[in-house]
XYZ file of C-alpha atoms in Angstrom:
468
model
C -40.659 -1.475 9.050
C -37.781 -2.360 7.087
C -34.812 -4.408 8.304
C -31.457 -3.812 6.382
C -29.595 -6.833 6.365
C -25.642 -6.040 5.170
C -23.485 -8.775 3.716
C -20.493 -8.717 4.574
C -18.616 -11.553 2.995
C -16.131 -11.556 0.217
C -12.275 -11.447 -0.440
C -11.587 -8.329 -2.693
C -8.761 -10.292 -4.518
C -9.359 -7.397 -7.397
C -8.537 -4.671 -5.226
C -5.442 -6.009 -3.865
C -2.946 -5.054 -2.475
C -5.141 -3.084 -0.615
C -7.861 -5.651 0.085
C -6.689 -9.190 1.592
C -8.649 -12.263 2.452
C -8.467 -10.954 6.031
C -9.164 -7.546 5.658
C -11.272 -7.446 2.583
C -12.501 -3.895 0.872
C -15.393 -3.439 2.857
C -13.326 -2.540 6.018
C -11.346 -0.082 4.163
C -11.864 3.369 3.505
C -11.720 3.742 -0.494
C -13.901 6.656 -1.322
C -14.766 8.588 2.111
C -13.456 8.887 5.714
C -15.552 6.038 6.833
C -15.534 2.611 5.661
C -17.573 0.967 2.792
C -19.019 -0.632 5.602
C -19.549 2.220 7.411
C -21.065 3.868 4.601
C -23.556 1.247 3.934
C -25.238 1.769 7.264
C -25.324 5.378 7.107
C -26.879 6.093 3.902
C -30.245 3.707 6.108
C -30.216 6.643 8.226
C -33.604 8.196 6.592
C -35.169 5.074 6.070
C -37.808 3.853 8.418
C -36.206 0.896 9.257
C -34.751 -1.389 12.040
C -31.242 -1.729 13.661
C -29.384 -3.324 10.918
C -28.880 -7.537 10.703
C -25.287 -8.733 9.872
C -23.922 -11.334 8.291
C -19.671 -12.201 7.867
C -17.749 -14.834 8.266
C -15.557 -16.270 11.312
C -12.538 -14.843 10.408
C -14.076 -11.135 10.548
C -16.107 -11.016 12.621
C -14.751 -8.751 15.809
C -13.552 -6.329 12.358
C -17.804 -5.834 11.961
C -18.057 -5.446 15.457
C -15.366 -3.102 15.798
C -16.354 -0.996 13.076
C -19.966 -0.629 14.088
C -18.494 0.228 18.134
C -16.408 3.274 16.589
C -19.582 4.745 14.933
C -21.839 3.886 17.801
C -23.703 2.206 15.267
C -26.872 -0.339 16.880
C -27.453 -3.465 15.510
C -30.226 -6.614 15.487
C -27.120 -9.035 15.603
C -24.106 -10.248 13.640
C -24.802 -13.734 12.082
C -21.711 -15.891 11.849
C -21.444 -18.368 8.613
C -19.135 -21.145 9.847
C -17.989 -21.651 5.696
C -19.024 -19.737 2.664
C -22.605 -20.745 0.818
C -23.225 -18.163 -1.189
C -26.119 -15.180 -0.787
C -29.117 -18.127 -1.137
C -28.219 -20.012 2.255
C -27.298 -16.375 3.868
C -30.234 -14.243 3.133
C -32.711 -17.547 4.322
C -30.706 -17.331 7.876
C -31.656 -13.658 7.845
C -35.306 -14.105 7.176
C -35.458 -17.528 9.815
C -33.812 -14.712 12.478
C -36.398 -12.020 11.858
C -39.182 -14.517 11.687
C -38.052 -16.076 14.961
C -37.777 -12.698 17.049
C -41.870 -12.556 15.922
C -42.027 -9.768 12.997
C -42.253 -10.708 9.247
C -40.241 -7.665 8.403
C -39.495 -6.431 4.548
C -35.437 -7.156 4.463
C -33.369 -5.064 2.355
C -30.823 -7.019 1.357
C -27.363 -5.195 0.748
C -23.607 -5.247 0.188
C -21.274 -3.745 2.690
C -18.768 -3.363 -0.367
C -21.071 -1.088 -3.043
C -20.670 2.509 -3.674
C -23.679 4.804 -4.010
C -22.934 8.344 -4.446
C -26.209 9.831 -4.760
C -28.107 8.717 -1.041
C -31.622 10.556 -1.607
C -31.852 8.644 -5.041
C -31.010 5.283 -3.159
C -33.635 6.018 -0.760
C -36.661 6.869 -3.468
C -35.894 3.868 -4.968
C -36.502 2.051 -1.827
C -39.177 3.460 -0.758
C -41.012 2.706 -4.510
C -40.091 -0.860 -4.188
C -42.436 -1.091 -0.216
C -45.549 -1.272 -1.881
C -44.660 -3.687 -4.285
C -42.996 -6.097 -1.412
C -46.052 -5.760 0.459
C -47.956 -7.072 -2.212
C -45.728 -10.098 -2.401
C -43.286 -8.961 -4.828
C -39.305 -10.258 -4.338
C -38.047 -6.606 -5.786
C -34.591 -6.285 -7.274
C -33.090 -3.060 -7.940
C -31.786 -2.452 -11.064
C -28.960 0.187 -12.186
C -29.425 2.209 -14.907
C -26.265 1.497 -17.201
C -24.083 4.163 -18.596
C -21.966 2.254 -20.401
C -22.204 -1.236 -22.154
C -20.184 -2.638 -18.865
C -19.564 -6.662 -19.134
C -18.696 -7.156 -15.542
C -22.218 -7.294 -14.838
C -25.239 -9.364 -15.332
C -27.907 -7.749 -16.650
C -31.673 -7.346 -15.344
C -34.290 -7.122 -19.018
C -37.869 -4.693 -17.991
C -41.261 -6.434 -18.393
C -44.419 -5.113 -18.451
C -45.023 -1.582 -16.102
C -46.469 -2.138 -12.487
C -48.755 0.389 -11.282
C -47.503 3.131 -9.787
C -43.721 1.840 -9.605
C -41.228 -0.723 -11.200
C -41.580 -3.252 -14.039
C -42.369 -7.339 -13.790
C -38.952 -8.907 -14.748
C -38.566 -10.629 -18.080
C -35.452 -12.340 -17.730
C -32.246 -12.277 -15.542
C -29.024 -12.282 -18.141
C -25.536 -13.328 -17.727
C -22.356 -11.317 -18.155
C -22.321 -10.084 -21.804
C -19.497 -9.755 -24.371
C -19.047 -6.243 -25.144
C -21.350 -5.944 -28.417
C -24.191 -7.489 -26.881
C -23.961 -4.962 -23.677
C -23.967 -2.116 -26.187
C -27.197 -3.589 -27.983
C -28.856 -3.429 -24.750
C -27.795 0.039 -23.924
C -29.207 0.808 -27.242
C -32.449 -0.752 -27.318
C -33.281 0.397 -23.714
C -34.793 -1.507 -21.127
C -32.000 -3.816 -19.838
C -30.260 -2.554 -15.968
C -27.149 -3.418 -14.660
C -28.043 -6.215 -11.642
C -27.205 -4.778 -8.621
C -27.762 -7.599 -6.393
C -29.560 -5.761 -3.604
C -33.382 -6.752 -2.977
C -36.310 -5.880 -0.725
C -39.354 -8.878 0.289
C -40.849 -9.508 2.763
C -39.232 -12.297 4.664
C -42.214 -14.771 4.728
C -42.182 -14.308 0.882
C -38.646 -15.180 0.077
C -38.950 -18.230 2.416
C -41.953 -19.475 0.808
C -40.329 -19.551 -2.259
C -37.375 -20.892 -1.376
C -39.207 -23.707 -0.033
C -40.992 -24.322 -3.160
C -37.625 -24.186 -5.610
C -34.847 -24.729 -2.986
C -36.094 -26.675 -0.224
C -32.942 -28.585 0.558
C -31.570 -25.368 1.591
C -33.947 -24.086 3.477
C -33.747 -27.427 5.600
C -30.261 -26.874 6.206
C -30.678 -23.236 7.176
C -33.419 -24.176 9.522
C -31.822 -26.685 11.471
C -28.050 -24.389 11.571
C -30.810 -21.610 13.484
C -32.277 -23.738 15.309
C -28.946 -24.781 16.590
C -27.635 -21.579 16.920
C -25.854 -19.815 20.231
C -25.481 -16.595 21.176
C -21.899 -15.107 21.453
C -21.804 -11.689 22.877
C -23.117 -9.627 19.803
C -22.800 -12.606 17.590
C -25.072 -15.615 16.330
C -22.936 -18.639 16.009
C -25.484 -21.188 13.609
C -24.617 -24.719 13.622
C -21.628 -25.206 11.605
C -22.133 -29.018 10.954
C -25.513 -28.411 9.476
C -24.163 -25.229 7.420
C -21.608 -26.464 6.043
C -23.518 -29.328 4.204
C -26.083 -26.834 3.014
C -25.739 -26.411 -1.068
C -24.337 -23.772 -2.437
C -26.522 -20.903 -4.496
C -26.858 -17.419 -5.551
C -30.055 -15.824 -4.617
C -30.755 -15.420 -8.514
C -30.194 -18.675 -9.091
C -31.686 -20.091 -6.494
C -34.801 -17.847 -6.282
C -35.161 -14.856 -8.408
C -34.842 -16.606 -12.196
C -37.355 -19.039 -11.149
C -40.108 -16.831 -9.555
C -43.301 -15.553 -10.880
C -43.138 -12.664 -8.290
C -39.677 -10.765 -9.122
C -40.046 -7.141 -10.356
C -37.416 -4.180 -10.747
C -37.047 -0.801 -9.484
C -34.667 1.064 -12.205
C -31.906 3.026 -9.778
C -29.787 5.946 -10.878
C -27.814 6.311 -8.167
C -24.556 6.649 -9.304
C -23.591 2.919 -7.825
C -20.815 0.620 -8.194
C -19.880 -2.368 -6.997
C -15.591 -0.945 -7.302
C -14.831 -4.231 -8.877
C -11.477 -3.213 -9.615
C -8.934 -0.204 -10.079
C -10.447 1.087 -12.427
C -13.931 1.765 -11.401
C -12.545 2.912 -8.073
C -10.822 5.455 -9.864
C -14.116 5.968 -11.266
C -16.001 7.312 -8.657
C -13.443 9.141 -6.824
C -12.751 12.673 -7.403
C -10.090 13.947 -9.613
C -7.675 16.617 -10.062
C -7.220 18.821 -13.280
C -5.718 16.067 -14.864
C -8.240 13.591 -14.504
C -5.949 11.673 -11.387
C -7.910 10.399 -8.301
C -5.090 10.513 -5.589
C -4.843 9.748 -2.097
C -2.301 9.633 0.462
C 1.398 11.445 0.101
C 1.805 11.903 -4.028
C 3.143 13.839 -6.033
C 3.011 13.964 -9.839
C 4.539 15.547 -12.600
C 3.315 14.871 -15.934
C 0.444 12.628 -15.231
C -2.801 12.260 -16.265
C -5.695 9.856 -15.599
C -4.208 7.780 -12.883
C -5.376 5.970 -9.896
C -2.453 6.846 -7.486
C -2.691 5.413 -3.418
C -0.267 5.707 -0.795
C -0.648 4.059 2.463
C 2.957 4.553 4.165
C 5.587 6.198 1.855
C 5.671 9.638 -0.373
C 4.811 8.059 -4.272
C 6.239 10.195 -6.874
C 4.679 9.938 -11.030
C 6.615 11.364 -13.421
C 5.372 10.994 -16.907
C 2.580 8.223 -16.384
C -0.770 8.042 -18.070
C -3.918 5.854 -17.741
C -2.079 3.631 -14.941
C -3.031 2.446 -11.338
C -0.290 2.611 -8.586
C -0.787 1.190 -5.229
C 1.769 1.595 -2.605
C 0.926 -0.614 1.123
C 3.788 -0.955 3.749
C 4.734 -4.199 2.299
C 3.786 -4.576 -1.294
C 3.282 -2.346 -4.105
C 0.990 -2.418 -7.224
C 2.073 -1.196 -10.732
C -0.793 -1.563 -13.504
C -2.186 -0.184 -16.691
C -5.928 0.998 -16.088
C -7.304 -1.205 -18.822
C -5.360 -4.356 -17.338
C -6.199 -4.403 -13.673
C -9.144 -6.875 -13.633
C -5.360 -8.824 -14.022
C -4.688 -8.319 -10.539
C -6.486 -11.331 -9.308
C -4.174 -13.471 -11.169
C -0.838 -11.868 -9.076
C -3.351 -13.142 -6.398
C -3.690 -16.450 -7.757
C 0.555 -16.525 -8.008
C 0.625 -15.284 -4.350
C -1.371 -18.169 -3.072
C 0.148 -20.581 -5.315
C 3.956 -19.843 -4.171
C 2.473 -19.713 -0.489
C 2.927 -15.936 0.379
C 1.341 -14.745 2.885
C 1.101 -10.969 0.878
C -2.421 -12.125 -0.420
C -4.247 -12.940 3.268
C -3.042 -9.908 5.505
C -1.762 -6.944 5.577
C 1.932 -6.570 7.289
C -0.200 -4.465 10.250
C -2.608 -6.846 11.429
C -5.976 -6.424 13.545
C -6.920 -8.463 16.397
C -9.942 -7.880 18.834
C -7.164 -6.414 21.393
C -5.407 -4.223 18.939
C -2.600 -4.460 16.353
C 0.541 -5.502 15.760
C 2.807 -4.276 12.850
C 6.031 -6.112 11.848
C 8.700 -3.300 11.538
C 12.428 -5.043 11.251
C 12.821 -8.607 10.231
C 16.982 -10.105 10.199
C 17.830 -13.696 10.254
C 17.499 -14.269 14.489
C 15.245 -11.368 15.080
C 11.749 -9.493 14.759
C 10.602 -6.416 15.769
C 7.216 -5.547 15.977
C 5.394 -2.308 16.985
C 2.044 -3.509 19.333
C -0.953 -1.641 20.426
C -2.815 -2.790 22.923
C -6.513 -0.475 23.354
C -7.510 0.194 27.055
C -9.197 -2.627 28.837
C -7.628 -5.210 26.734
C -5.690 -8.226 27.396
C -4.141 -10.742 24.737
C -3.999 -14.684 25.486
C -1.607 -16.187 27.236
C 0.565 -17.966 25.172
C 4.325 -19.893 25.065
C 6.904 -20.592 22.422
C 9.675 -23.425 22.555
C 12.404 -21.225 20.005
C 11.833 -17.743 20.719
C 12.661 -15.354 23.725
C 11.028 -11.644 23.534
C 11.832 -8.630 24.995
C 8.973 -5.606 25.191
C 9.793 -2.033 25.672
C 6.659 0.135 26.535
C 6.791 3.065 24.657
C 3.185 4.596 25.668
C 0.768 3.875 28.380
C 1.371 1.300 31.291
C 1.589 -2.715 30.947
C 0.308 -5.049 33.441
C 3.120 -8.160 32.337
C 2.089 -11.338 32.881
C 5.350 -13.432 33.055
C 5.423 -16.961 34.163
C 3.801 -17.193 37.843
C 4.378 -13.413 38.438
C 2.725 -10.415 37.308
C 3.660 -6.849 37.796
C 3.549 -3.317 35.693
C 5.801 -2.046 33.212
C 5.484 1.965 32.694
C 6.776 4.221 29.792
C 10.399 4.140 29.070
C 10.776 0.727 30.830
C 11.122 -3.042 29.827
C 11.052 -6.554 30.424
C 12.260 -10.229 29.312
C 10.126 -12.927 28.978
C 12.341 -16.020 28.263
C 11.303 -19.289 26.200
C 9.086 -21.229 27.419
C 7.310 -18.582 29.948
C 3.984 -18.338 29.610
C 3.097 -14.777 29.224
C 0.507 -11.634 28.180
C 0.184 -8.982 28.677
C -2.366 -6.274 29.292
C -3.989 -2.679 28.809
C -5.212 -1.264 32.564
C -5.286 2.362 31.465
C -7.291 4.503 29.851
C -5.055 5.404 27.181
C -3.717 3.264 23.807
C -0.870 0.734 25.034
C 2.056 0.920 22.112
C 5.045 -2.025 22.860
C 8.127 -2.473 21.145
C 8.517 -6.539 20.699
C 11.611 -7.523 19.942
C 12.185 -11.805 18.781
C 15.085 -13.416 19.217
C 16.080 -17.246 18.916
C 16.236 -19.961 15.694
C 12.832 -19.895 14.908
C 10.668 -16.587 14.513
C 7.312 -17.543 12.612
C 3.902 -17.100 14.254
C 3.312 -20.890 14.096
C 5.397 -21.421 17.343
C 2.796 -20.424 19.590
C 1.013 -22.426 22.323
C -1.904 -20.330 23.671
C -3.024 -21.474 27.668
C -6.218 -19.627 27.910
C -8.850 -17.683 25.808
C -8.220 -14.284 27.089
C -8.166 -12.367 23.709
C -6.910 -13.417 20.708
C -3.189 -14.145 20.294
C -0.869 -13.011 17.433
């Protein structure tokens, strides 16, 4: 049996605005209805495999959760990394977990964030690469290039293996631009996907022989591990001083077992703008657009629209991004640029490059609709059976207008329901929540007043929820 295991790390900075540090591009829907996530797990679906293994970060973790609830997708857990180590440290916490449960299970190791638009071809190449992990083999999967690309490492073919694959000669950095059209030339050199199958005794073993220092750290963060409703919280004191490493460089360039399954799948890691725009489908005019657009004269553009009609008069070879609070304006062969607006938005201290202005909490939402210089307004949804924290504020006073559903108010030392149409005060210095008791989505109009309006001037009293 085969056990997927998804990564779900990363920031997205490239993608932005759409992707933020807290909402990165594998939550979002960029080619189909369903997430990148989403998509990721359902392309398994004809595999013989296990309930897929998870691992994300703190910060998103109740996003994985809640993704996988709304497709009534099973899982085999959601590891937590306490800080960032790289896909060395995370895949050896996978292997430790399905060792542990009693199975040495081949792991397919995966991105939640990659495109693959061919499934069937995906899953041949998988199931080529079993026999060769059951011999012992740590199998990569390399992508038959297209084009001499040099945004990715490359993967150079050895000598056949029977039946399936090729030993790997040599793992290659990024390449400038004539060298990657040498190798798509000469033939034999694949775009590095960084997806693998092994089995997970394997990869341990020779981790332990080239990496042992991290495999000690990753051993003891397990061991010290707790369970948190679907998640696996590993001990962040001994994570944290595990080294960081790439699987390749901790592993797979050192190893006298790595081999390659060539993949023509028609993948992509949608490293920017561009390649989104790539492997979306286009009009007549060669435009991938989504959302309200219109266009008039335009040709060859990557055109999104989250909240507002977009209108492209005249525009060619350029990526336009519109989000309810920020909006992108690029030429197509400039947008690996975007991280550095990223870099200027962290730099000045904006908040534009870590959320979205509609943010996602466990609960629900809230979306910040009207800002003045002594108010906010926010629009709040609150999902049936759900309850925020109760919280306080020393400069701020807040009246809430339910607008759908029913509130149960928590105000001070009362409590009491608030129905549609109807409202209620909660002055500074109350502690308060409030909460969902229907069956139906709560929606609240909050409304801020007083001298200071930021979300730092919150004290929360209990850990119902998660606060704003």
């Amino acid at each position: 049996m085969i056990l997927p295991v998804i990564m779900c790390g990363g920031s997205g900075s490239r993608l932005w605005p759409l992707s933020r540090t807290a909402y990165p591009k594998q939550f979002l829907s960029l080619v189909s209805e369903q997430t990148m996530l989403q998509d990721t797990v359902h392309r398994l679906d004809t595999l013989a495999k296990q309930d897929p293994l998870f691992i994300c970060n703190e910060e998103h973790r109740f996003i994985v959760a809640e993704q996988l609830r709304r497709c009534d997708m099973p899982h085999s857990g959601i590891i937590l990394e306490p800080v960032g180590r790289n896909t060395a440290p995370a895949i050896a916490l996978a292997a430790l977990k399905a060792l542990q449960d009693g199975d040495d299970p081949l792991l397919l190791v995966l991105a939640a964030d990659h495109v693959i638009q061919d499934a069937q071809r995906f899953v041949d190449a998988v199931e080529l690469a079993v026999p060769l992990a059951e011999q012992g083999k740590l199998v990569t999967f390399g992508i038959v290039p297209t084009e001499p690309h040099t945004g990715y490492g490359y993967i150079l073919q050895g000598e056949p293996l029977p039946n399936a694959g090729f030993e790997v000669a040599k793992f290659i950095e990024k390449p400038d631009l004539s060298t990657a059209e040498h190798y798509l030339q000469v033939g034999g050199y694949l775009w590095n996907s960084g997806m693998f199958l092994f089995q997970s005794s394997r990869y341990l073993e020779e981790l332990r022989r080239f990496r042992p220092d991290i495999l000690t750290a990753c051993e003891t963060a397990l061991t010290q591990s707790r369970l948190d409703l679907d998640f696996i919280r590993v001990d962040a004191g001994a994570f944290t001083h595990c080294p960081e490493e790439s699987i390749d460089y901790a592993v797979m360039e050192k190893t006298q077992s790595a081999a390659v399954i060539p993949m023509d799948a028609g993948w992509s890691d949608v490293g920017s703008w561009s390649s989104l725009w790539e492997v979306n489908h286009k009009d007549q005019d060669g435009n991938a657009l989504r959302g309200d657009v219109l266009t008039e004269q335009t040709s060859n553009s990557y055109i999104y629209s989250e909240d507002r009609l977009v209108a492209a008069v005249g525009i060619e070879n350029a990526v336009i991004v519109e989000t309810k609070d920020a909006v992108l304006v690029a030429s197509k062969d400039k947008v690996q640029q975007v991280k550095q607006i990223v870099e200027q938005l962290k730099t000045t201290n904006r908040c534009e490059h870590l959320h979205h202005r509609e943010v996602f909490r466990p609960w629900g939402s809230h979306d910040e609709i009207a800002e003045g210089e002594r108010y906010l307004v926010k629009k709040v949804m609150v999902k049936p059976g759900q309850r925020t924290a109760t919280q306080m504020h020393y400069h701020r006073a807040e009246h809430w207008i339910v607008v759908s559903g029913t509130a149960k108010v928590y105000n001070g030392d009362e409590s009491y329901l608030v129905s549609e149409n109807e409202s209620t005060y909660i002055p500074i210095g109350a502690p308060h929540a409030f909460e969902n008791p229907g069956k139906v989505p709560l929606e609240i109009i909050e409304v801020r007043s007083g001298s200071y309006l930021a979300e730092d001037d919150i004290i929360r009293l209990d850990s119902h929820g998660v606060g704003y």
